[in-house]
CSV table of C-alpha atoms and ligand atoms in Angstrom, one decimal:
chain,number,residue,atom,x,y,z
A,121,UNK,CA,95.4,68.6,116.5
A,122,UNK,CA,97.7,66.4,114.5
A,123,UNK,CA,94.8,64.3,113.3
A,124,UNK,CA,94.3,65.0,109.6
A,125,UNK,CA,91.9,67.6,108.3
A,126,UNK,CA,90.6,66.6,104.9
A,127,UNK,CA,93.2,68.0,102.5
A,128,UNK,CA,92.6,68.8,98.8
A,129,UNK,CA,91.1,65.6,97.3
A,130,UNK,CA,93.9,63.6,95.7
A,131,UNK,CA,93.6,62.0,92.3
A,132,UNK,CA,95.4,58.7,93.3
A,133,UNK,CA,95.0,57.3,89.8
A,134,UNK,CA,97.3,59.9,88.3
A,135,UNK,CA,100.6,58.4,87.1
A,136,UNK,CA,103.6,60.5,88.2
A,137,UNK,CA,104.9,62.6,85.4
A,138,UNK,CA,108.5,61.5,85.6
A,139,UNK,CA,107.6,57.8,86.1
A,140,UNK,CA,109.6,57.8,89.4
A,141,UNK,CA,107.5,56.9,92.5
A,142,UNK,CA,106.4,60.0,94.4
A,143,UNK,CA,104.4,58.6,97.4
A,144,UNK,CA,105.6,58.6,101.0
A,145,UNK,CA,104.0,56.7,103.9
A,146,UNK,CA,104.7,58.3,107.2
A,147,UNK,CA,104.6,56.5,110.5
A,148,UNK,CA,104.5,58.5,113.8
A,149,UNK,CA,104.6,55.8,116.4
A,150,UNK,CA,104.0,57.0,119.9
A,151,UNK,CA,104.0,55.2,123.2
A,152,UNK,CA,100.5,53.9,122.8
A,153,UNK,CA,99.5,55.2,119.4
A,154,UNK,CA,100.4,55.3,115.8
A,155,UNK,CA,99.5,58.2,113.5
A,156,UNK,CA,100.0,57.7,109.8
A,157,UNK,CA,99.6,59.5,106.5
A,158,UNK,CA,100.2,58.5,102.9
A,159,UNK,CA,101.1,61.5,100.8
A,160,UNK,CA,101.9,62.1,97.2
A,161,UNK,CA,104.8,64.4,97.2
A,162,UNK,CA,104.4,65.4,93.6
A,163,UNK,CA,101.5,67.7,94.6
A,164,UNK,CA,101.5,67.3,98.4
A,165,UNK,CA,98.1,65.6,98.4
A,166,UNK,CA,97.1,63.3,101.2
A,167,UNK,CA,95.8,60.0,100.0
A,168,UNK,CA,95.0,58.5,103.4
A,169,UNK,CA,95.5,59.2,107.0
A,170,UNK,CA,94.6,57.7,110.3
A,171,UNK,CA,95.3,56.9,113.9
A,172,UNK,CA,95.6,53.8,116.0
A,173,UNK,CA,95.2,54.6,119.7
A,174,UNK,CA,95.1,52.8,123.0
A,175,UNK,CA,97.4,50.1,121.7
A,176,UNK,CA,97.8,47.3,124.3
A,177,UNK,CA,94.4,48.0,125.8
A,178,UNK,CA,91.1,46.2,125.4
A,179,UNK,CA,89.6,49.3,123.8
A,180,UNK,CA,92.1,49.9,121.0
A,181,UNK,CA,90.7,51.9,118.1
A,182,UNK,CA,91.8,52.3,114.5
A,183,UNK,CA,90.3,55.3,112.6
A,184,UNK,CA,91.3,55.3,108.9
A,185,UNK,CA,90.3,58.0,106.4
A,186,UNK,CA,90.9,57.4,102.7
A,187,UNK,CA,91.0,60.9,101.3
A,188,UNK,CA,90.2,59.9,97.7
A,189,UNK,CA,86.9,61.4,96.5
A,190,UNK,CA,84.1,59.2,97.9
A,191,UNK,CA,86.4,57.6,100.5
A,192,UNK,CA,84.7,57.2,103.8
A,193,UNK,CA,86.2,57.1,107.3
A,194,UNK,CA,86.3,53.6,108.8
A,195,UNK,CA,86.8,52.5,112.4
A,196,UNK,CA,87.9,49.3,114.0
A,197,UNK,CA,87.5,48.8,117.7
A,198,UNK,CA,88.7,46.0,119.9
A,199,UNK,CA,92.1,45.0,121.3
A,200,UNK,CA,95.2,45.6,119.3
A,201,UNK,CA,98.0,43.9,121.3
A,202,UNK,CA,101.1,45.8,120.3
A,203,UNK,CA,102.6,48.2,117.7
A,204,UNK,CA,103.4,45.4,115.3
A,205,UNK,CA,99.8,44.4,115.3
A,206,UNK,CA,98.8,48.0,114.9
A,207,UNK,CA,101.0,48.4,111.8
A,208,UNK,CA,99.7,45.2,110.2
A,209,UNK,CA,96.1,46.6,110.7
A,210,UNK,CA,97.1,49.9,109.1
A,211,UNK,CA,98.7,48.0,106.1
A,212,UNK,CA,95.4,46.1,105.7
A,213,UNK,CA,93.3,49.3,105.7
A,214,UNK,CA,95.6,50.9,103.1
A,215,UNK,CA,95.4,47.7,100.9
A,216,UNK,CA,91.6,47.8,101.1
A,217,UNK,CA,91.8,51.2,99.4
A,218,UNK,CA,94.2,50.0,96.7
A,219,UNK,CA,97.0,51.9,98.5
A,220,UNK,CA,98.8,48.9,100.0
A,221,UNK,CA,102.4,48.9,100.9
A,222,UNK,CA,103.2,46.7,97.9
A,223,UNK,CA,102.4,49.7,95.6
A,224,UNK,CA,105.2,50.5,93.1
A,225,UNK,CA,104.3,54.2,93.6
A,226,UNK,CA,105.7,54.2,97.1
A,227,UNK,CA,109.1,56.0,97.1
A,228,UNK,CA,109.9,55.6,100.8
A,229,UNK,CA,108.6,55.2,104.3
A,230,UNK,CA,109.3,58.0,106.7
A,231,UNK,CA,109.5,57.4,110.5
A,232,UNK,CA,109.3,59.8,113.4
A,233,UNK,CA,112.1,58.8,115.7
A,234,UNK,CA,112.0,60.7,119.0
A,235,UNK,CA,115.6,60.5,120.3
A,236,UNK,CA,118.5,60.9,117.8
A,237,UNK,CA,121.2,61.7,120.4
A,238,UNK,CA,124.2,63.6,119.3
A,239,UNK,CA,124.7,61.6,116.1
A,240,UNK,CA,121.6,62.4,114.1
A,241,UNK,CA,121.1,66.0,113.2
A,242,UNK,CA,119.5,65.3,109.8
A,243,UNK,CA,117.0,62.9,108.3
A,244,UNK,CA,118.8,59.6,107.8
A,245,UNK,CA,118.2,56.5,105.7
A,246,UNK,CA,118.0,53.6,108.1
A,247,UNK,CA,120.4,50.7,108.0
A,248,UNK,CA,121.6,48.3,110.6
A,249,UNK,CA,124.0,50.8,112.2
A,250,UNK,CA,121.2,53.5,112.5
A,251,UNK,CA,118.9,50.9,114.0
A,252,UNK,CA,121.6,50.0,116.6
A,253,UNK,CA,122.0,53.7,117.5
A,254,UNK,CA,118.3,54.2,117.9
A,255,UNK,CA,118.3,51.1,120.1
A,256,UNK,CA,121.2,52.4,122.2
A,257,UNK,CA,119.2,55.6,122.9
A,258,UNK,CA,116.2,53.6,124.4
A,259,UNK,CA,117.1,54.5,128.0
A,260,UNK,CA,116.8,58.2,127.2
A,261,UNK,CA,113.4,57.9,125.4
A,262,UNK,CA,111.9,54.8,127.1
A,263,UNK,CA,108.3,55.6,126.1
A,264,UNK,CA,109.1,56.4,122.5
A,265,UNK,CA,112.2,54.9,120.8
A,266,UNK,CA,111.0,51.3,121.4
A,267,UNK,CA,107.8,52.0,119.6
A,268,UNK,CA,109.7,53.8,116.8
A,269,UNK,CA,111.9,50.7,116.4
A,270,UNK,CA,108.9,48.4,116.1
A,271,UNK,CA,107.4,50.7,113.4
A,272,UNK,CA,110.7,50.7,111.5
A,273,UNK,CA,111.2,46.9,111.7
A,274,UNK,CA,107.7,46.1,110.8
A,275,UNK,CA,107.8,48.4,107.8
A,276,UNK,CA,111.2,46.9,106.8
A,277,UNK,CA,109.7,43.4,106.9
A,278,UNK,CA,106.8,44.5,104.7
A,279,UNK,CA,109.0,46.5,102.2
A,280,UNK,CA,112.7,45.5,102.5
A,281,UNK,CA,113.4,47.0,99.1
A,282,UNK,CA,112.2,50.6,100.1
A,283,UNK,CA,114.3,53.3,101.7
A,284,UNK,CA,113.2,53.8,105.3
A,285,UNK,CA,114.0,57.2,106.6
A,286,UNK,CA,114.3,58.4,110.2
A,287,UNK,CA,113.3,62.0,111.0
A,288,UNK,CA,114.4,62.8,114.5
A,289,UNK,CA,112.5,64.9,117.1
A,290,UNK,CA,115.8,66.1,118.4
A,291,UNK,CA,117.2,67.4,115.1
A,292,UNK,CA,115.7,70.9,115.1
A,293,UNK,CA,117.1,71.6,118.6
A,294,UNK,CA,120.8,71.0,117.7
A,295,UNK,CA,121.2,74.7,117.0
A,296,UNK,CA,120.7,75.5,120.7
A,297,UNK,CA,123.7,77.4,122.2
A,298,UNK,CA,125.7,75.6,124.8
A,299,UNK,CA,124.4,78.0,127.4
A,300,UNK,CA,120.9,76.4,126.9
A,301,UNK,CA,121.9,72.9,126.0
A,302,UNK,CA,124.3,72.2,129.0
A,303,UNK,CA,123.2,71.3,132.5
A,304,UNK,CA,125.2,72.9,135.2
A,305,UNK,CA,126.8,69.7,136.3
A,306,UNK,CA,130.3,68.4,136.3
A,307,UNK,CA,131.5,68.8,132.7
A,308,UNK,CA,133.5,65.5,132.6
A,309,UNK,CA,130.7,63.4,133.9
A,310,UNK,CA,128.2,65.1,131.5
A,311,UNK,CA,130.4,64.6,128.5
A,312,UNK,CA,131.3,61.0,129.4
A,313,UNK,CA,127.7,60.1,129.4
A,314,UNK,CA,126.4,62.6,126.8
A,315,UNK,CA,124.2,64.2,129.4
A,316,UNK,CA,122.8,67.4,127.9
A,317,UNK,CA,119.5,68.9,126.8
A,318,UNK,CA,118.4,67.5,123.5
A,319,UNK,CA,114.8,68.7,123.2
A,320,UNK,CA,112.0,66.9,121.4
A,321,UNK,CA,108.9,67.6,119.2
A,322,UNK,CA,111.5,69.3,117.0
A,323,UNK,CA,109.7,68.4,113.7
A,324,UNK,CA,106.6,70.1,115.1
A,325,UNK,CA,108.5,73.2,116.5
A,326,UNK,CA,110.2,73.6,113.1
A,327,UNK,CA,107.0,73.3,111.1
A,328,UNK,CA,104.9,75.5,113.4
A,329,UNK,CA,107.5,78.2,113.7
A,330,UNK,CA,107.7,78.4,109.9
A,331,UNK,CA,103.9,78.4,109.5
A,332,UNK,CA,103.7,81.1,112.0
A,333,UNK,CA,106.1,83.3,110.0
A,334,UNK,CA,104.0,82.6,107.0
A,335,UNK,CA,100.8,83.6,108.9
A,336,UNK,CA,102.5,86.9,109.7
A,337,UNK,CA,103.5,87.4,106.1
A,338,UNK,CA,107.2,87.3,106.9
A,339,UNK,CA,110.2,85.0,106.2
A,340,UNK,CA,111.2,82.7,109.1
A,341,UNK,CA,114.5,84.6,109.4
A,342,UNK,CA,112.6,87.7,110.2
A,343,UNK,CA,110.6,86.5,113.2
A,344,UNK,CA,111.1,85.4,116.8
A,345,UNK,CA,108.5,82.9,117.9
A,346,UNK,CA,107.6,81.0,121.1
A,347,UNK,CA,106.0,77.7,120.1
A,348,UNK,CA,103.9,75.9,122.7
A,349,UNK,CA,103.4,72.3,121.6
A,350,UNK,CA,100.7,71.0,123.9
A,351,UNK,CA,99.7,67.4,123.2
A,352,UNK,CA,99.9,64.5,125.6
A,353,UNK,CA,103.6,65.2,125.7
A,354,UNK,CA,104.2,69.0,125.8
A,355,UNK,CA,107.1,71.3,125.2
A,356,UNK,CA,107.9,74.9,124.6
A,357,UNK,CA,110.6,76.4,122.4
A,358,UNK,CA,112.1,79.7,121.7
A,359,UNK,CA,112.9,80.1,118.0
A,360,UNK,CA,115.0,83.1,116.8
A,361,UNK,CA,114.9,83.7,113.0
A,362,UNK,CA,114.0,80.1,112.3
A,363,UNK,CA,116.6,78.5,114.6
A,364,UNK,CA,115.8,77.0,118.0
A,365,UNK,CA,117.6,78.7,120.8
A,366,UNK,CA,116.0,77.0,123.8
A,367,UNK,CA,113.4,74.3,124.5
A,368,UNK,CA,111.8,72.9,127.6
A,369,UNK,CA,112.5,69.2,127.2
A,370,UNK,CA,116.0,67.9,128.2
A,371,UNK,CA,118.0,64.7,128.1
A,372,UNK,CA,114.6,62.9,128.0
A,373,UNK,CA,111.0,64.1,127.2
A,374,UNK,CA,110.4,64.3,130.9
A,375,UNK,CA,111.7,67.9,131.6
A,376,UNK,CA,109.7,71.1,131.3
A,377,UNK,CA,106.0,71.6,131.1
A,378,UNK,CA,103.3,69.7,133.0
A,379,UNK,CA,102.1,67.0,130.6
A,380,UNK,CA,99.3,64.4,130.4
A,381,UNK,CA,101.2,61.8,132.5
A,382,UNK,CA,104.6,63.4,133.0
A,383,UNK,CA,105.7,65.7,135.8
A,384,UNK,CA,107.9,68.1,133.8
A,385,UNK,CA,110.3,70.2,135.9
A,386,UNK,CA,111.0,68.8,139.3
A,387,UNK,CA,113.8,69.1,141.9
A,388,UNK,CA,116.0,66.1,141.1
A,389,UNK,CA,116.3,65.6,144.9
A,390,UNK,CA,112.7,64.4,144.9
A,391,UNK,CA,114.0,61.2,143.2
A,392,UNK,CA,116.6,60.6,145.9
A,393,UNK,CA,114.0,61.2,148.5
A,394,UNK,CA,111.6,58.7,146.9
A,395,UNK,CA,114.3,56.1,146.9
A,396,UNK,CA,115.9,56.7,150.2
A,397,UNK,CA,112.9,57.7,152.3
A,398,UNK,CA,109.8,56.3,150.4
A,399,UNK,CA,111.7,53.0,149.6
A,400,UNK,CA,110.8,53.1,145.9
A,401,UNK,CA,113.0,51.4,143.3
A,402,UNK,CA,114.6,53.1,140.3
A,403,UNK,CA,111.9,51.7,138.0
A,404,UNK,CA,109.1,52.7,140.3
A,405,UNK,CA,110.3,56.3,140.3
A,406,UNK,CA,110.6,56.2,136.5
A,407,UNK,CA,107.0,55.0,136.2
A,408,UNK,CA,105.8,57.5,138.8
A,409,UNK,CA,107.3,60.5,137.0
A,410,UNK,CA,106.6,59.4,133.4
A,411,UNK,CA,103.2,57.7,133.7
A,412,UNK,CA,101.5,58.6,136.9
A,413,UNK,CA,102.3,62.3,137.2
A,414,UNK,CA,101.4,65.4,135.3
A,415,UNK,CA,97.6,66.0,134.9
A,416,UNK,CA,96.7,62.3,135.5
A,417,UNK,CA,98.7,62.3,138.7
A,418,UNK,CA,97.2,65.5,139.9
A,419,UNK,CA,93.5,64.8,139.2
A,420,UNK,CA,93.1,61.3,137.6
A,421,UNK,CA,92.5,62.5,134.1
A,422,UNK,CA,95.0,63.4,131.3
A,423,UNK,CA,92.6,64.4,128.7
A,424,UNK,CA,92.1,68.2,128.7
A,425,UNK,CA,88.5,67.9,127.5
A,426,UNK,CA,87.6,65.8,130.6
A,427,UNK,CA,89.6,68.2,132.9
A,428,UNK,CA,87.7,71.2,131.5
A,429,UNK,CA,84.4,69.5,131.9
A,430,UNK,CA,85.2,68.8,135.5
A,431,UNK,CA,86.4,72.3,136.1
A,432,UNK,CA,83.1,73.7,134.7
A,433,UNK,CA,81.3,71.4,137.2
A,434,UNK,CA,83.2,72.8,140.1
A,435,UNK,CA,85.6,69.9,140.7
A,436,UNK,CA,88.4,71.3,142.9
A,437,UNK,CA,91.1,68.7,142.1
A,438,UNK,CA,90.6,69.3,138.3
A,439,UNK,CA,90.8,73.0,138.9
A,440,UNK,CA,94.0,72.7,140.8
A,441,UNK,CA,95.5,70.5,138.1
A,442,UNK,CA,94.5,73.0,135.5
A,443,UNK,CA,96.1,75.9,137.5
A,444,UNK,CA,99.4,74.0,137.9
A,445,UNK,CA,99.4,73.3,134.2
A,446,UNK,CA,98.8,76.9,133.4
A,447,UNK,CA,101.3,78.3,136.0
A,448,UNK,CA,104.1,76.3,134.4
A,449,UNK,CA,103.1,77.2,130.9
A,450,UNK,CA,103.1,80.9,131.8
A,451,UNK,CA,106.5,80.6,133.4
A,452,UNK,CA,107.9,79.3,130.2
A,453,UNK,CA,106.3,82.0,128.1
A,454,UNK,CA,108.0,84.6,130.4
A,455,UNK,CA,111.3,82.7,130.3
A,456,UNK,CA,111.4,82.5,126.5
A,457,UNK,CA,110.3,86.1,126.2
A,458,UNK,CA,113.5,87.0,128.2
A,459,UNK,CA,115.6,84.6,126.2
A,460,UNK,CA,114.4,86.0,122.9
A,461,UNK,CA,114.3,89.7,123.9
A,462,UNK,CA,111.8,90.5,121.2
A,463,UNK,CA,108.9,88.2,120.5
A,464,UNK,CA,106.8,88.5,117.3
A,465,UNK,CA,104.4,85.6,118.0
A,466,UNK,CA,103.3,83.0,120.5
A,467,UNK,CA,102.0,79.9,118.7
A,468,UNK,CA,99.8,77.3,120.3
A,469,UNK,CA,99.8,73.9,118.7
A,470,UNK,CA,99.0,70.1,119.1
A,471,UNK,CA,95.9,68.5,120.6
A,472,UNK,CA,95.5,70.9,123.6
A,473,UNK,CA,97.0,74.0,122.0
A,474,UNK,CA,94.8,73.8,118.9
A,475,UNK,CA,91.6,72.9,120.7
A,476,UNK,CA,91.5,74.2,124.2
A,477,UNK,CA,90.5,77.8,124.1
A,478,UNK,CA,90.5,77.9,127.9
A,479,UNK,CA,94.2,76.9,128.1
A,480,UNK,CA,95.2,79.7,125.6
A,481,UNK,CA,93.2,82.3,127.4
A,482,UNK,CA,94.5,81.4,130.8
A,483,UNK,CA,98.1,81.1,129.7
A,484,UNK,CA,98.2,84.6,128.3
A,485,UNK,CA,96.0,86.2,131.0
A,486,UNK,CA,97.8,89.0,132.8
A,487,UNK,CA,100.6,89.3,130.3
A,488,UNK,CA,99.3,92.6,128.7
A,489,UNK,CA,102.5,94.4,129.9
A,490,UNK,CA,104.4,92.0,127.6
A,491,UNK,CA,102.2,92.9,124.7
A,492,UNK,CA,100.3,89.6,124.9
A,493,UNK,CA,96.5,89.4,124.8
A,494,UNK,CA,93.8,87.1,123.4
A,495,UNK,CA,90.6,88.3,121.8
A,496,UNK,CA,87.8,86.2,123.3
A,497,UNK,CA,85.8,86.0,120.1
A,498,UNK,CA,88.8,85.1,117.9
A,499,UNK,CA,89.9,82.6,120.6
A,500,UNK,CA,86.5,80.9,120.6
A,501,UNK,CA,86.5,80.2,116.8
A,502,UNK,CA,86.9,76.5,116.0
A,503,UNK,CA,88.8,76.0,112.8
A,504,UNK,CA,91.4,73.6,111.4
A,505,UNK,CA,93.4,76.5,109.9
A,506,UNK,CA,96.2,78.7,111.2
A,507,UNK,CA,94.8,81.9,112.7
A,508,UNK,CA,95.7,84.9,114.9
A,509,UNK,CA,93.7,85.2,118.1
A,510,UNK,CA,95.2,88.4,119.6
A,511,UNK,CA,93.4,91.7,119.2
A,512,UNK,CA,94.7,94.1,116.6
A,513,UNK,CA,96.3,96.4,119.1
A,514,UNK,CA,98.5,93.7,120.7
A,515,UNK,CA,102.3,94.0,120.1
A,516,UNK,CA,102.8,90.3,119.9
A,517,UNK,CA,100.6,88.0,117.7
A,518,UNK,CA,99.1,85.1,119.6
A,519,UNK,CA,98.2,82.4,117.1
A,520,UNK,CA,96.8,78.9,116.8
A,521,UNK,CA,98.9,77.1,114.2
A,522,UNK,CA,98.0,73.4,113.6
A,523,UNK,CA,101.0,71.2,113.5
A,524,UNK,CA,101.5,68.5,110.8
A,525,UNK,CA,104.5,66.4,111.9
A,526,UNK,CA,103.5,63.8,109.2
A,527,UNK,CA,103.6,66.3,106.3
A,528,UNK,CA,107.0,67.6,107.6
A,529,UNK,CA,108.4,64.1,107.9
A,530,UNK,CA,107.1,63.3,104.4
A,531,UNK,CA,108.8,66.3,103.0
A,532,UNK,CA,112.1,65.6,104.6
A,533,UNK,CA,111.9,61.9,103.7
A,534,UNK,CA,111.2,62.6,100.0
A,535,UNK,CA,113.9,65.3,99.8
A,536,UNK,CA,116.4,62.7,100.9
A,537,UNK,CA,115.3,59.8,98.6
A,538,UNK,CA,114.0,61.6,95.5
A,539,UNK,CA,116.6,62.1,92.7
A,540,UNK,CA,117.2,65.9,92.3
A,541,UNK,CA,115.2,67.2,89.3
B,883,LIG,N1,88.7,69.5,121.8
B,883,LIG,C1,89.7,69.4,122.7
B,883,LIG,N2,89.7,70.2,123.8
B,883,LIG,C2,90.7,70.1,124.7
B,883,LIG,N3,91.7,69.2,124.6
B,883,LIG,C3,91.8,68.4,123.5
B,883,LIG,C4,90.7,68.4,122.5
B,883,LIG,N4,91.0,67.5,121.6
B,883,LIG,C5,92.2,66.9,122.0
B,883,LIG,N5,92.6,67.4,123.1
B,883,LIG,C6,93.8,67.1,123.9
B,883,LIG,O1,94.8,66.7,123.0
B,883,LIG,C7,95.6,65.6,123.6
B,883,LIG,C8,96.3,64.8,122.5
B,883,LIG,O2,97.0,65.7,121.7
B,883,LIG,P1,98.0,65.1,120.6
B,883,LIG,O3,98.7,66.3,120.0
B,883,LIG,O4,97.2,64.3,119.6
B,883,LIG,O5,99.0,64.3,121.5
B,883,LIG,P2,100.0,63.2,121.2
B,883,LIG,O6,100.6,63.4,119.8
B,883,LIG,O7,101.0,63.4,122.3
B,883,LIG,O8,99.3,61.9,121.4
B,883,LIG,C9,94.5,64.8,124.3
B,883,LIG,O9,95.1,64.2,125.4
B,883,LIG,C10,93.6,65.9,124.8
B,883,LIG,O10,93.9,66.3,126.1
B,884,LIG,C1,108.6,63.5,122.7
B,884,LIG,C2,107.2,63.4,123.1
B,884,LIG,O1,106.9,63.7,124.2
B,884,LIG,O2,106.3,62.9,122.2
B,884,LIG,P1,104.8,62.7,122.4
B,884,LIG,O3,104.2,64.0,122.7
B,884,LIG,O4,104.3,62.2,121.1
B,884,LIG,O5,104.6,61.7,123.6
B,885,LIG,MG1,102.4,64.2,119.3
């Protein structure tokens, strides 16, 4: 899961050797959550990490872990109205540990921004023009870019003097060939409205594909990897020699796999039908496909833990939802196998991919002819580390590779703002 595992304890009292600030705060603002980490880039140590979830509900929760020696995990529960309130609460927790946003050791704040459109292919220092472009892209990332903007603006209010850096989910996918990035629709219309497949979760796909190569003892250039990022939002990617050649999300994060609340692939005519025949408005269709579909639409739950519990109890709706989720996943594994031609590894990551052994087992079941198999004992191991779960004889390594979007964002942010040595 993207939640932090205690890293090497950091000595937060150490002064940076060059005197220049070396800490980066990373904010990963999701539709109803904020994940954050404070890292010291001099040695990569995590100083604090946490998560605010269920923002906007009565049952919001902030879990904060200072990773200094002796630091203890703290929790706040109770309503947190919006992302701005969530970030203020995070700032308070950091201040309580002597790691407040006013610290002179902070070099920059890095922000996950989900949609960067055509313009942003690299990490970017945020100014008014960048903010305006992220705002312009709200219609194509309606659950995400607004939350990202609140995170940026709140951080800018707290530290107007610091560089704020946007790291885009779409950036890693800009290497996709036109054959994968273009929809087969009228070219002039598509180009006029910049309608194409952008792909998301790119920071995670980049990090996990690299970590998978490392797990195999190879350079990223040497391996072809299928990455399955299965969180609340879920996407698959085909990575050839370190470069993305296809991914399952498209113009928006709605295309592709079955997700917690999103439908993934669907015949676009379903939307015409809902409007013309079922009398739904544009906004109602949007809410249906983004928030009331996927696992929650199929069985009333979007948490894979709950779905597995129900399946074990013999609940038929949960079992069907699980089967549909797996069927789609398996189709993408097969599709990306064909796209890549040769596959060295299939890597499972994010909340579901890292924790749900039943999903990994079912997704690979029956694919022995493709060289894919999972060893039941290895698959059952619970660990926070990257590991191979396929039997030794298998031609393709199946791996669990924990993602760390925050670390990757911190690295990219620091590389942009730190003066070259
Ligand atoms: N132990 C577990 N077993 C199965 N699924 C889990 C487990 N822990 C977390 N998850 C799943 O992970 C999902 C969240 O994944 P995460 O990567 O944090 O998503 P996001 O970043 O989209 O919020 C939860 O909805 C839940 O379904
Ligand atoms: C792009 C996307 O779907 O992100 P998340 O999984 O955080 O919702
Ligand atoms: Mg996520």
